[in-house]
CSV table of C-alpha atoms and ligand atoms in Angstrom, one decimal:
chain,number,residue,atom,x,y,z
A,241,MET,CA,12.9,20.2,11.4
A,242,PRO,CA,12.8,18.3,15.0
A,243,THR,CA,9.0,17.4,14.8
A,244,VAL,CA,9.3,15.4,11.5
A,245,ASN,CA,12.2,14.0,12.7
A,246,VAL,CA,10.4,12.4,15.7
A,247,LEU,CA,7.7,11.4,13.5
A,248,GLN,CA,10.5,9.7,10.9
A,249,ASN,CA,12.5,8.0,13.9
A,250,ARG,CA,9.0,6.3,15.1
A,251,LEU,CA,7.9,5.4,11.9
A,252,ALA,CA,11.3,3.4,11.3
A,253,GLU,CA,11.3,1.9,14.5
A,254,LEU,CA,7.6,0.6,14.0
A,255,GLU,CA,8.7,-0.3,10.4
A,256,GLY,CA,12.0,-2.3,11.6
A,257,GLY,CA,14.0,0.0,9.4
A,258,VAL,CA,17.2,1.8,10.3
A,259,ALA,CA,15.9,5.5,9.2
A,260,ALA,CA,13.1,7.0,7.1
A,261,CYS,CA,12.4,10.1,5.1
A,262,ALA,CA,8.7,11.8,5.7
A,263,ALA,CA,7.1,13.2,2.6
A,264,SER,CA,3.8,15.6,1.8
A,265,SER,CA,2.2,12.3,0.8
A,266,GLY,CA,1.7,9.0,0.6
A,267,SER,CA,1.8,9.7,-3.2
A,268,SER,CA,4.8,12.1,-3.0
A,269,ALA,CA,6.4,9.1,-0.9
A,270,VAL,CA,5.8,6.9,-4.0
A,271,ALA,CA,7.3,9.4,-6.3
A,272,MET,CA,10.3,10.3,-4.4
A,273,THR,CA,11.2,6.6,-4.0
A,274,MET,CA,11.5,6.1,-7.8
A,275,LEU,CA,13.3,9.6,-8.7
A,276,ALA,CA,15.9,8.5,-6.2
A,277,LEU,CA,16.4,5.1,-7.7
A,278,ALA,CA,16.0,5.3,-11.5
A,279,GLY,CA,16.0,7.6,-14.2
A,280,SER,CA,15.9,8.4,-18.1
A,281,GLY,CA,16.2,4.9,-19.7
A,282,ASP,CA,16.4,2.6,-16.2
A,283,ASN,CA,13.2,0.7,-16.1
A,284,PHE,CA,11.7,-1.3,-12.7
A,285,VAL,CA,9.0,-3.8,-12.0
A,286,SER,CA,5.7,-3.3,-10.4
A,287,SER,CA,3.1,-5.8,-9.8
A,288,PHE,CA,-0.4,-5.1,-11.4
A,289,HIS,CA,-2.0,-5.1,-8.1
A,290,VAL,CA,-1.2,-1.6,-6.6
A,291,HIS,CA,-3.3,1.7,-5.6
A,292,ALA,CA,-4.6,3.2,-8.8
A,293,GLY,CA,-3.0,6.6,-7.9
A,294,THR,CA,0.5,4.2,-8.0
A,295,LEU,CA,-0.5,2.6,-11.1
A,296,HIS,CA,-1.2,6.3,-12.6
A,297,GLN,CA,2.1,7.4,-11.5
A,298,PHE,CA,4.0,4.7,-12.8
A,299,ASN,CA,2.2,4.6,-16.3
A,300,THR,CA,2.4,8.2,-17.2
A,301,LEU,CA,4.9,10.6,-15.0
A,302,ALA,CA,7.3,7.5,-15.0
A,303,LYS,CA,7.1,7.4,-18.9
A,304,GLN,CA,7.4,11.3,-19.4
A,305,MET,CA,10.7,11.0,-17.1
A,306,GLY,CA,11.9,8.0,-19.5
A,307,ILE,CA,11.8,5.6,-17.1
A,308,GLU,CA,9.8,2.3,-18.0
A,309,CYS,CA,7.4,0.0,-15.6
A,310,ARG,CA,7.1,-3.7,-16.5
A,311,PHE,CA,3.8,-4.7,-14.8
A,312,VAL,CA,3.8,-8.0,-13.7
A,313,LYS,CA,-0.2,-9.5,-13.5
A,314,SER,CA,0.5,-12.6,-11.9
A,315,ARG,CA,1.6,-13.7,-8.6
A,316,ASP,CA,3.9,-15.6,-9.8
A,317,PRO,CA,7.7,-14.9,-8.6
A,318,SER,CA,9.3,-16.1,-11.9
A,319,ASP,CA,7.6,-13.4,-13.9
A,320,PHE,CA,9.0,-10.7,-11.5
A,321,ALA,CA,12.3,-12.6,-12.3
A,322,ALA,CA,11.5,-12.9,-15.9
A,323,ALA,CA,11.1,-9.1,-16.3
A,324,ILE,CA,14.3,-8.0,-14.6
A,325,ASP,CA,17.5,-7.3,-16.8
A,326,GLU,CA,20.4,-4.9,-16.1
A,327,LYS,CA,18.6,-1.4,-16.4
A,328,THR,CA,16.1,-2.3,-13.3
A,329,LYS,CA,16.4,-0.5,-10.4
A,330,PHE,CA,13.6,-1.9,-8.3
A,331,ILE,CA,10.6,-4.3,-7.5
A,332,TRP,CA,7.4,-2.5,-6.4
A,333,VAL,CA,4.9,-4.5,-4.5
A,334,GLU,CA,1.8,-3.8,-1.8
A,335,THR,CA,1.2,-5.4,1.2
A,336,ILE,CA,-2.3,-6.0,0.7
A,337,SER,CA,-3.5,-4.2,-2.9
A,338,ASN,CA,-5.8,-1.6,-2.4
A,339,PRO,CA,-8.3,-2.3,-3.6
A,340,GLY,CA,-7.9,-5.6,-5.0
A,341,ASN,CA,-7.3,-7.3,-1.7
A,342,VAL,CA,-4.0,-9.4,-3.5
A,343,ILE,CA,-1.1,-10.6,-1.2
A,344,LEU,CA,2.0,-11.5,-2.8
A,345,ASP,CA,4.5,-13.8,-1.3
A,346,LEU,CA,7.2,-11.4,-0.3
A,347,GLU,CA,9.7,-13.5,0.6
A,348,ALA,CA,9.6,-15.6,-2.5
A,349,ILE,CA,9.8,-12.2,-4.5
A,350,SER,CA,12.2,-11.3,-2.0
A,351,THR,CA,14.3,-14.3,-3.0
A,352,VAL,CA,14.0,-13.2,-6.9
A,353,CYS,CA,15.3,-9.5,-5.8
A,354,ARG,CA,18.4,-11.0,-3.8
A,355,SER,CA,19.5,-13.3,-6.5
A,356,GLU,CA,19.3,-10.2,-9.1
A,357,GLY,CA,21.0,-7.4,-7.3
A,358,VAL,CA,17.8,-5.3,-7.6
A,359,PRO,CA,15.9,-3.7,-3.9
A,360,MET,CA,12.4,-4.6,-3.4
A,361,ILE,CA,10.0,-2.0,-2.4
A,362,CYS,CA,6.6,-2.6,-0.4
A,363,ASP,CA,4.2,0.0,-0.2
A,364,ASN,CA,2.6,-1.0,3.5
A,365,THR,CA,-0.2,1.4,4.0
A,366,PHE,CA,-2.5,-1.5,4.6
A,367,GLY,CA,0.2,-2.9,7.0
A,368,CYS,CA,-0.4,-0.2,9.1
A,369,ALA,CA,3.1,1.0,9.9
A,370,GLY,CA,4.0,-2.7,11.2
A,371,TYR,CA,0.8,-3.3,13.4
A,372,PHE,CA,-0.6,-5.8,11.0
A,373,CYS,CA,2.3,-6.4,8.4
A,374,ARG,CA,6.5,-5.5,8.8
A,375,PRO,CA,8.0,-6.2,5.6
A,376,ILE,CA,11.5,-5.4,6.5
A,377,GLU,CA,11.1,-8.8,8.2
A,378,HIS,CA,10.4,-10.5,5.1
A,379,GLY,CA,13.1,-9.3,3.0
A,380,VAL,CA,11.8,-6.1,1.6
A,381,ASP,CA,14.3,-3.8,1.6
A,382,ILE,CA,12.4,-0.2,1.4
A,383,VAL,CA,8.9,0.2,2.8
A,384,VAL,CA,6.9,3.3,1.3
A,385,GLU,CA,3.6,4.1,3.1
A,386,SER,CA,0.8,6.9,3.0
A,387,ALA,CA,0.7,8.2,6.5
A,388,SER,CA,-2.6,10.0,5.4
A,389,LYS,CA,-4.7,6.4,6.3
A,390,TRP,CA,-4.4,4.1,9.7
A,391,ILE,CA,-1.2,6.4,10.7
A,392,GLY,CA,-3.2,9.6,11.1
A,393,GLY,CA,-6.3,7.9,11.4
A,394,HIS,CA,-8.7,10.8,11.6
A,395,GLY,CA,-8.8,12.0,7.4
A,396,THR,CA,-7.5,15.1,8.9
A,397,THR,CA,-3.7,15.3,7.6
A,398,ILE,CA,-1.9,14.2,4.2
A,399,GLY,CA,1.6,12.8,4.5
A,400,GLY,CA,3.8,10.1,3.4
A,401,ILE,CA,6.8,8.1,4.8
A,402,ILE,CA,9.7,6.4,3.2
A,403,VAL,CA,11.0,3.4,5.5
A,404,ASP,CA,14.8,2.5,4.7
A,405,GLY,CA,15.4,-1.3,6.0
A,406,GLY,CA,19.1,-0.7,6.2
A,407,THR,CA,19.4,-4.2,4.3
A,408,PHE,CA,20.5,-3.5,0.5
A,409,ASP,CA,24.3,-3.3,-0.2
A,410,TRP,CA,24.4,-0.1,-2.5
A,411,GLY,CA,28.3,-1.4,-2.1
A,412,GLN,CA,28.1,-4.3,-4.1
A,413,HIS,CA,26.4,-2.5,-7.4
A,414,PRO,CA,28.4,0.2,-8.2
A,415,ASP,CA,27.4,0.2,-11.9
A,416,ARG,CA,23.7,-0.2,-11.4
A,417,PHE,CA,23.3,2.5,-8.8
A,418,PRO,CA,26.0,5.0,-9.1
A,419,GLN,CA,24.1,7.9,-7.3
A,420,PHE,CA,25.5,6.2,-4.2
A,421,HIS,CA,29.1,6.1,-5.3
A,422,ASP,CA,29.4,9.8,-6.5
A,423,PRO,CA,32.7,10.9,-5.9
A,424,LYS,CA,31.5,14.5,-4.3
A,425,THR,CA,28.6,12.9,-2.1
A,426,ARG,CA,29.9,9.2,-1.5
A,427,LEU,CA,26.5,8.1,0.1
A,428,TRP,CA,27.6,4.8,0.6
A,429,GLN,CA,31.1,5.3,1.8
A,430,ARG,CA,29.6,7.9,4.3
A,431,PHE,CA,26.3,6.8,5.2
A,432,GLY,CA,26.3,2.7,4.6
A,433,CYS,CA,22.8,1.1,5.6
A,434,ARG,CA,21.6,4.5,5.8
A,435,ALA,CA,22.5,5.5,2.7
A,436,PHE,CA,19.0,5.5,0.9
A,437,ALA,CA,17.2,7.4,3.3
A,438,VAL,CA,19.9,9.9,3.3
A,439,ARG,CA,19.4,10.1,-0.4
A,440,CYS,CA,15.6,10.8,-0.1
A,441,GLN,CA,15.9,13.5,2.6
A,442,PHE,CA,18.8,15.4,1.1
A,443,GLU,CA,18.8,14.9,-2.2
A,444,ILE,CA,15.4,14.2,-3.7
A,445,LEU,CA,13.7,16.1,-0.9
A,446,ARG,CA,15.8,19.3,-1.5
A,447,ASP,CA,15.0,19.1,-5.3
A,448,THR,CA,11.4,18.0,-5.3
A,449,GLY,CA,10.4,20.3,-1.7
A,450,SER,CA,7.5,17.5,-0.9
A,451,CYS,CA,8.3,18.0,2.2
A,452,LEU,CA,5.8,17.5,5.3
A,453,SER,CA,5.2,20.4,7.5
A,454,ALA,CA,5.8,20.4,11.3
A,455,PRO,CA,2.0,20.9,11.9
A,456,ALA,CA,1.0,17.8,9.8
A,457,ALA,CA,3.8,16.1,11.7
A,458,GLN,CA,2.2,16.8,14.6
A,459,GLN,CA,-1.3,15.4,13.6
A,460,LEU,CA,0.4,12.2,12.6
A,461,LEU,CA,2.2,11.9,15.9
A,462,ILE,CA,-1.0,11.9,17.6
A,463,GLY,CA,-2.7,9.7,15.4
A,464,LEU,CA,0.2,7.2,16.1
A,465,GLU,CA,-0.3,7.3,19.8
A,466,SER,CA,-3.7,5.3,19.5
A,467,LEU,CA,-2.6,3.3,16.3
A,468,ALA,CA,-2.6,0.1,17.9
A,469,VAL,CA,-5.9,0.5,20.0
A,470,ARG,CA,-7.4,1.5,16.8
A,471,CYS,CA,-6.2,-1.3,14.7
A,472,GLU,CA,-7.3,-3.8,17.2
A,473,ARG,CA,-10.5,-3.0,17.2
A,474,HIS,CA,-10.4,-2.1,13.3
A,475,ALA,CA,-9.7,-6.0,12.9
A,476,GLN,CA,-12.5,-6.9,15.1
A,477,ASN,CA,-14.9,-5.0,13.7
A,478,THR,CA,-13.6,-6.3,9.8
A,479,ALA,CA,-13.5,-9.9,10.9
A,480,GLU,CA,-17.3,-9.7,12.4
A,481,MET,CA,-18.6,-7.2,9.1
A,482,ALA,CA,-17.2,-9.7,6.8
A,483,ASP,CA,-19.0,-12.8,8.3
A,484,TRP,CA,-22.1,-10.6,8.6
A,485,LEU,CA,-22.3,-9.6,5.2
A,486,ARG,CA,-21.5,-12.9,3.8
A,487,GLU,CA,-25.0,-13.7,5.6
A,488,GLN,CA,-27.1,-10.6,4.0
A,489,PRO,CA,-29.4,-11.6,1.2
A,490,SER,CA,-28.4,-8.4,-0.9
A,491,VAL,CA,-24.9,-9.1,-0.8
A,492,ALA,CA,-23.6,-10.9,-4.3
A,493,TRP,CA,-20.0,-11.7,-3.1
A,494,VAL,CA,-17.1,-10.7,0.0
A,495,SER,CA,-13.7,-10.3,-0.3
A,496,TYR,CA,-11.7,-10.3,2.9
A,497,VAL,CA,-8.1,-11.9,3.2
A,498,GLY,CA,-9.3,-13.3,6.8
A,499,HIS,CA,-11.7,-15.7,5.1
A,500,GLN,CA,-10.1,-19.0,4.6
A,501,ASP,CA,-11.8,-19.2,1.2
A,502,HIS,CA,-10.1,-16.1,0.2
A,503,ARG,CA,-7.3,-16.8,-2.8
A,504,ASP,CA,-4.4,-15.1,-0.9
A,505,HIS,CA,-5.6,-16.6,2.9
A,506,GLN,CA,-2.4,-18.5,3.2
A,507,GLY,CA,-0.4,-15.5,2.4
A,508,ALA,CA,-2.7,-13.6,4.8
A,509,ARG,CA,-1.6,-15.9,7.7
A,510,LYS,CA,1.9,-16.0,6.8
A,511,TYR,CA,2.7,-12.2,6.5
A,512,LEU,CA,-0.2,-10.4,8.8
A,513,LYS,CA,-0.4,-10.9,12.4
A,514,ARG,CA,-2.9,-9.7,15.1
A,515,GLY,CA,-5.7,-9.7,12.5
A,516,PHE,CA,-6.3,-9.4,8.7
A,517,GLY,CA,-6.4,-5.4,8.1
A,518,SER,CA,-9.7,-3.5,8.1
A,519,ALA,CA,-10.6,-3.8,4.4
A,520,ILE,CA,-13.1,-5.6,2.9
A,521,CYS,CA,-14.7,-5.4,-0.9
A,522,PHE,CA,-17.8,-6.5,-1.8
A,523,SER,CA,-20.8,-6.3,-4.2
A,524,LEU,CA,-24.5,-6.4,-4.2
A,525,ARG,CA,-27.1,-8.1,-6.1
A,526,GLY,CA,-27.9,-5.4,-8.7
A,527,GLY,CA,-24.3,-4.8,-9.5
A,528,PHE,CA,-23.1,-0.9,-10.7
A,529,GLU,CA,-26.5,1.2,-9.9
A,530,ALA,CA,-27.2,-1.0,-6.7
A,531,GLY,CA,-23.6,-0.6,-5.3
A,532,ALA,CA,-24.0,3.3,-6.3
A,533,ARG,CA,-27.6,3.5,-4.6
A,534,PHE,CA,-26.2,1.9,-1.8
A,535,CYS,CA,-23.4,4.6,-0.8
A,536,ASP,CA,-26.1,7.0,-1.8
A,537,ALA,CA,-28.5,5.5,1.3
A,538,LEU,CA,-26.0,5.1,3.9
A,539,LYS,CA,-26.2,7.9,7.0
A,540,MET,CA,-23.4,7.5,9.1
A,541,VAL,CA,-21.2,5.6,6.7
A,542,ILE,CA,-19.2,8.3,4.5
A,543,THR,CA,-18.5,7.9,0.9
A,544,THR,CA,-15.2,9.0,-0.1
A,545,THR,CA,-11.7,7.9,-1.7
A,546,ASN,CA,-9.9,7.9,1.9
A,547,LEU,CA,-9.3,4.6,3.6
A,548,GLY,CA,-7.8,3.8,7.4
A,549,ASP,CA,-9.9,6.5,9.4
A,550,ALA,CA,-11.5,5.7,12.3
A,551,LYS,CA,-15.0,6.3,10.8
A,552,THR,CA,-16.5,3.5,8.5
A,553,LEU,CA,-15.8,4.3,4.6
A,554,VAL,CA,-17.0,3.2,1.6
A,555,LEU,CA,-15.9,3.6,-2.0
A,556,HIS,CA,-17.2,2.4,-5.8
A,557,PRO,CA,-13.9,2.4,-7.2
A,558,ALA,CA,-15.6,1.7,-10.6
A,559,SER,CA,-17.3,5.1,-10.9
A,560,THR,CA,-14.5,7.3,-8.8
A,561,THR,CA,-10.5,6.1,-8.5
A,562,HIS,CA,-10.8,3.5,-11.2
A,563,GLU,CA,-13.4,5.6,-14.1
A,564,HIS,CA,-10.4,6.4,-16.0
A,565,PHE,CA,-9.4,2.5,-16.7
A,566,GLY,CA,-10.9,0.8,-19.1
A,567,PRO,CA,-13.5,-2.2,-18.2
A,568,GLU,CA,-10.8,-5.1,-19.2
A,569,GLU,CA,-7.9,-3.3,-17.2
A,570,ARG,CA,-10.0,-2.4,-14.4
A,571,ALA,CA,-11.2,-6.0,-14.3
A,572,GLU,CA,-7.3,-7.0,-14.4
A,573,ALA,CA,-7.0,-4.7,-11.4
A,574,GLY,CA,-9.2,-6.7,-9.7
A,575,VAL,CA,-12.0,-4.2,-9.7
A,576,THR,CA,-15.4,-5.2,-11.1
A,577,ASP,CA,-18.3,-2.5,-12.1
A,578,ASP,CA,-20.1,-3.8,-8.9
A,579,MET,CA,-17.3,-3.6,-6.2
A,580,ILE,CA,-17.5,-1.7,-3.4
A,581,ARG,CA,-14.4,-1.0,-1.0
A,582,LEU,CA,-15.2,-0.8,2.6
A,583,SER,CA,-13.0,0.7,5.0
A,584,VAL,CA,-14.1,-0.5,8.3
A,585,GLY,CA,-14.1,1.8,11.2
A,586,ILE,CA,-14.2,1.8,15.0
A,587,GLU,CA,-17.5,2.8,15.7
A,588,GLN,CA,-19.8,0.0,17.8
A,589,ILE,CA,-20.3,-2.7,15.3
A,590,ARG,CA,-24.1,-2.5,15.6
A,591,ASP,CA,-23.9,1.0,14.5
A,592,ILE,CA,-22.4,0.1,11.2
A,593,LYS,CA,-24.5,-2.9,10.6
A,594,ALA,CA,-27.7,-0.7,11.4
A,595,ASP,CA,-26.7,1.7,8.9
A,596,PHE,CA,-26.1,-0.8,6.2
A,597,LYS,CA,-29.1,-2.9,7.0
A,598,GLN,CA,-31.3,0.5,6.1
A,599,ALA,CA,-29.3,1.3,3.4
A,600,PHE,CA,-29.8,-2.6,1.9
A,601,GLU,CA,-33.8,-1.6,2.5
A,602,GLN,CA,-33.4,1.3,0.5
A,603,VAL,CA,-31.6,-0.5,-2.2
A,604,LEU,CA,-34.7,-2.8,-2.5
A,605,GLN,CA,-37.1,-0.1,-2.5
A,606,ALA,CA,-35.5,1.1,-5.7
A,607,GLU,CA,-38.5,3.7,-6.5
A,608,ASN,CA,-37.7,5.6,-3.4
A,609,VAL,CA,-34.4,6.3,-5.3
A,610,ARG,CA,-33.4,8.5,-8.0
A,611,LYS,CA,-32.7,6.0,-10.7
A,612,SER,CA,-30.4,7.6,-13.1
A,613,ASN,CA,-28.3,9.3,-10.5
A,614,VAL,CA,-24.9,7.7,-9.1
A,615,GLY,CA,-25.5,10.1,-5.8
A,616,LYS,CA,-22.7,11.2,-3.7
A,617,ILE,CA,-20.2,9.3,-5.9
A,618,LEU,CA,-19.5,11.6,-8.3
A,619,LEU,CA,-17.8,10.5,-11.8
A,620,GLN,CA,-14.2,12.2,-12.8
A,621,ASP,CA,-16.3,14.6,-14.8
A,622,GLU,CA,-18.9,15.9,-12.5
A,623,ILE,CA,-16.3,16.3,-10.1
A,624,ASN,CA,-14.3,18.5,-12.7
A,625,GLU,CA,-17.1,20.3,-13.4
A,626,ARG,CA,-18.0,21.3,-9.9
A,627,LEU,CA,-14.4,22.1,-9.5
A,628,TYR,CA,-13.9,24.7,-12.8
A,629,GLY,CA,-17.3,25.1,-14.2
A,630,PRO,CA,-20.2,23.9,-16.6
A,631,SER,CA,-17.3,24.1,-19.5
A,632,ALA,CA,-14.8,21.4,-17.6
A,633,ARG,CA,-16.5,18.4,-19.7
A,634,GLU,CA,-16.3,20.1,-22.9
A,635,VAL,CA,-12.3,20.9,-22.7
A,636,GLU,CA,-12.0,17.4,-21.9
B,269,LIG,C1,-1.9,1.5,-1.0
B,269,LIG,C2,-1.7,3.5,-1.0
B,269,LIG,N1,-0.5,3.9,-1.4
B,269,LIG,C3,-0.2,5.1,-1.7
B,269,LIG,C4,-1.7,5.9,-1.8
B,269,LIG,C5,-1.3,7.7,-1.7
B,269,LIG,O1,-1.1,8.1,-0.5
B,269,LIG,P1,-1.7,9.9,-0.3
B,269,LIG,O2,-3.2,9.7,-0.4
B,269,LIG,O3,-1.4,10.0,1.1
B,269,LIG,O4,-1.1,10.3,-1.3
B,269,LIG,C6,-2.7,5.6,-1.4
B,269,LIG,C7,-4.2,6.2,-1.1
B,269,LIG,O5,-4.9,6.0,-1.0
B,269,LIG,C8,-3.0,4.1,-1.2
B,269,LIG,O6,-3.8,3.6,-0.7
């Protein structure tokens, strides 16, 4: 499809890769990448600090297919090295993790990958198609990304992308990666440094059918035209909001990789350019309830699981995306019960602050707010009930 092809080529260029394969969503791009490299009896190593949907996919879908995911909870590259064996097919990390804001040392982990002969894959959704981060320049072999976020930029279109950096030498590893040396398809001999993209496009996409439609590609291409302008403003607004939030008496803590005292600030300085992205996590004094009430009280800012929209968005992960994890697992993933994830938009900063201010005030006047109701943030069983009817809870 020519429109999809234009999108693939532009994203490959923006990420500094040699070819790309578009997918119907970020989640399908994740699954396709895994299927392109691993099969029953294989394993791969993933940072534990990844998007909840990815974590779930690696924990359940991969397992169902006989593929073992070995999670590494630490930031230490030697822990990644220790998890690799002859059946390991790739290492998976995120640029800035969602929602924990963890930045791993891409170059150090890439050195591990090089010496062990496994490709390194980075979900660069938060790197905004190369605007903030170009992982391939830091030794990453394959970039995966949800295009539904900053690339589209308006929450209107779902899509994903896989960019082949062209850097992994499949020819050196015929035993580990026989799929590139099949005598019928001879992907490595015929396509060389583009062999991985070709495998995704002509084998995995064909078999899974998770292709991006031409109208969706067109929407994403329109989004891409304003990506740089939006990201510039996202970064400015985010830096200002992060500082401002710290000064608010209602706020307990703020996590923003641009702050000098953030645990991964040095990593942010090394790997991010033109700003520190547009994600902040923070919490209100008053914990879970206060956070939920705050989201409920916002008037302009929207509560949703989406990210990277031109509009400012908030989410309370503990009661939504991470609701199905136990409290301990949530804490390990950097999701505390009080945490609010904020995706700062490109509105006038004074309008965002004004909405936050009035919401802080409403939280303080707790008697004006429904006490036991978590408001617009629906728990998963409430969502099920709304979608499938009142029996959904009992069936679960
Ligand atoms: C880092 C990351 N990767 C992948 C995805 C999945 O993308 P999609 O929503 O397009 O399926 C998301 C979604 O939030 C994400 O944040």
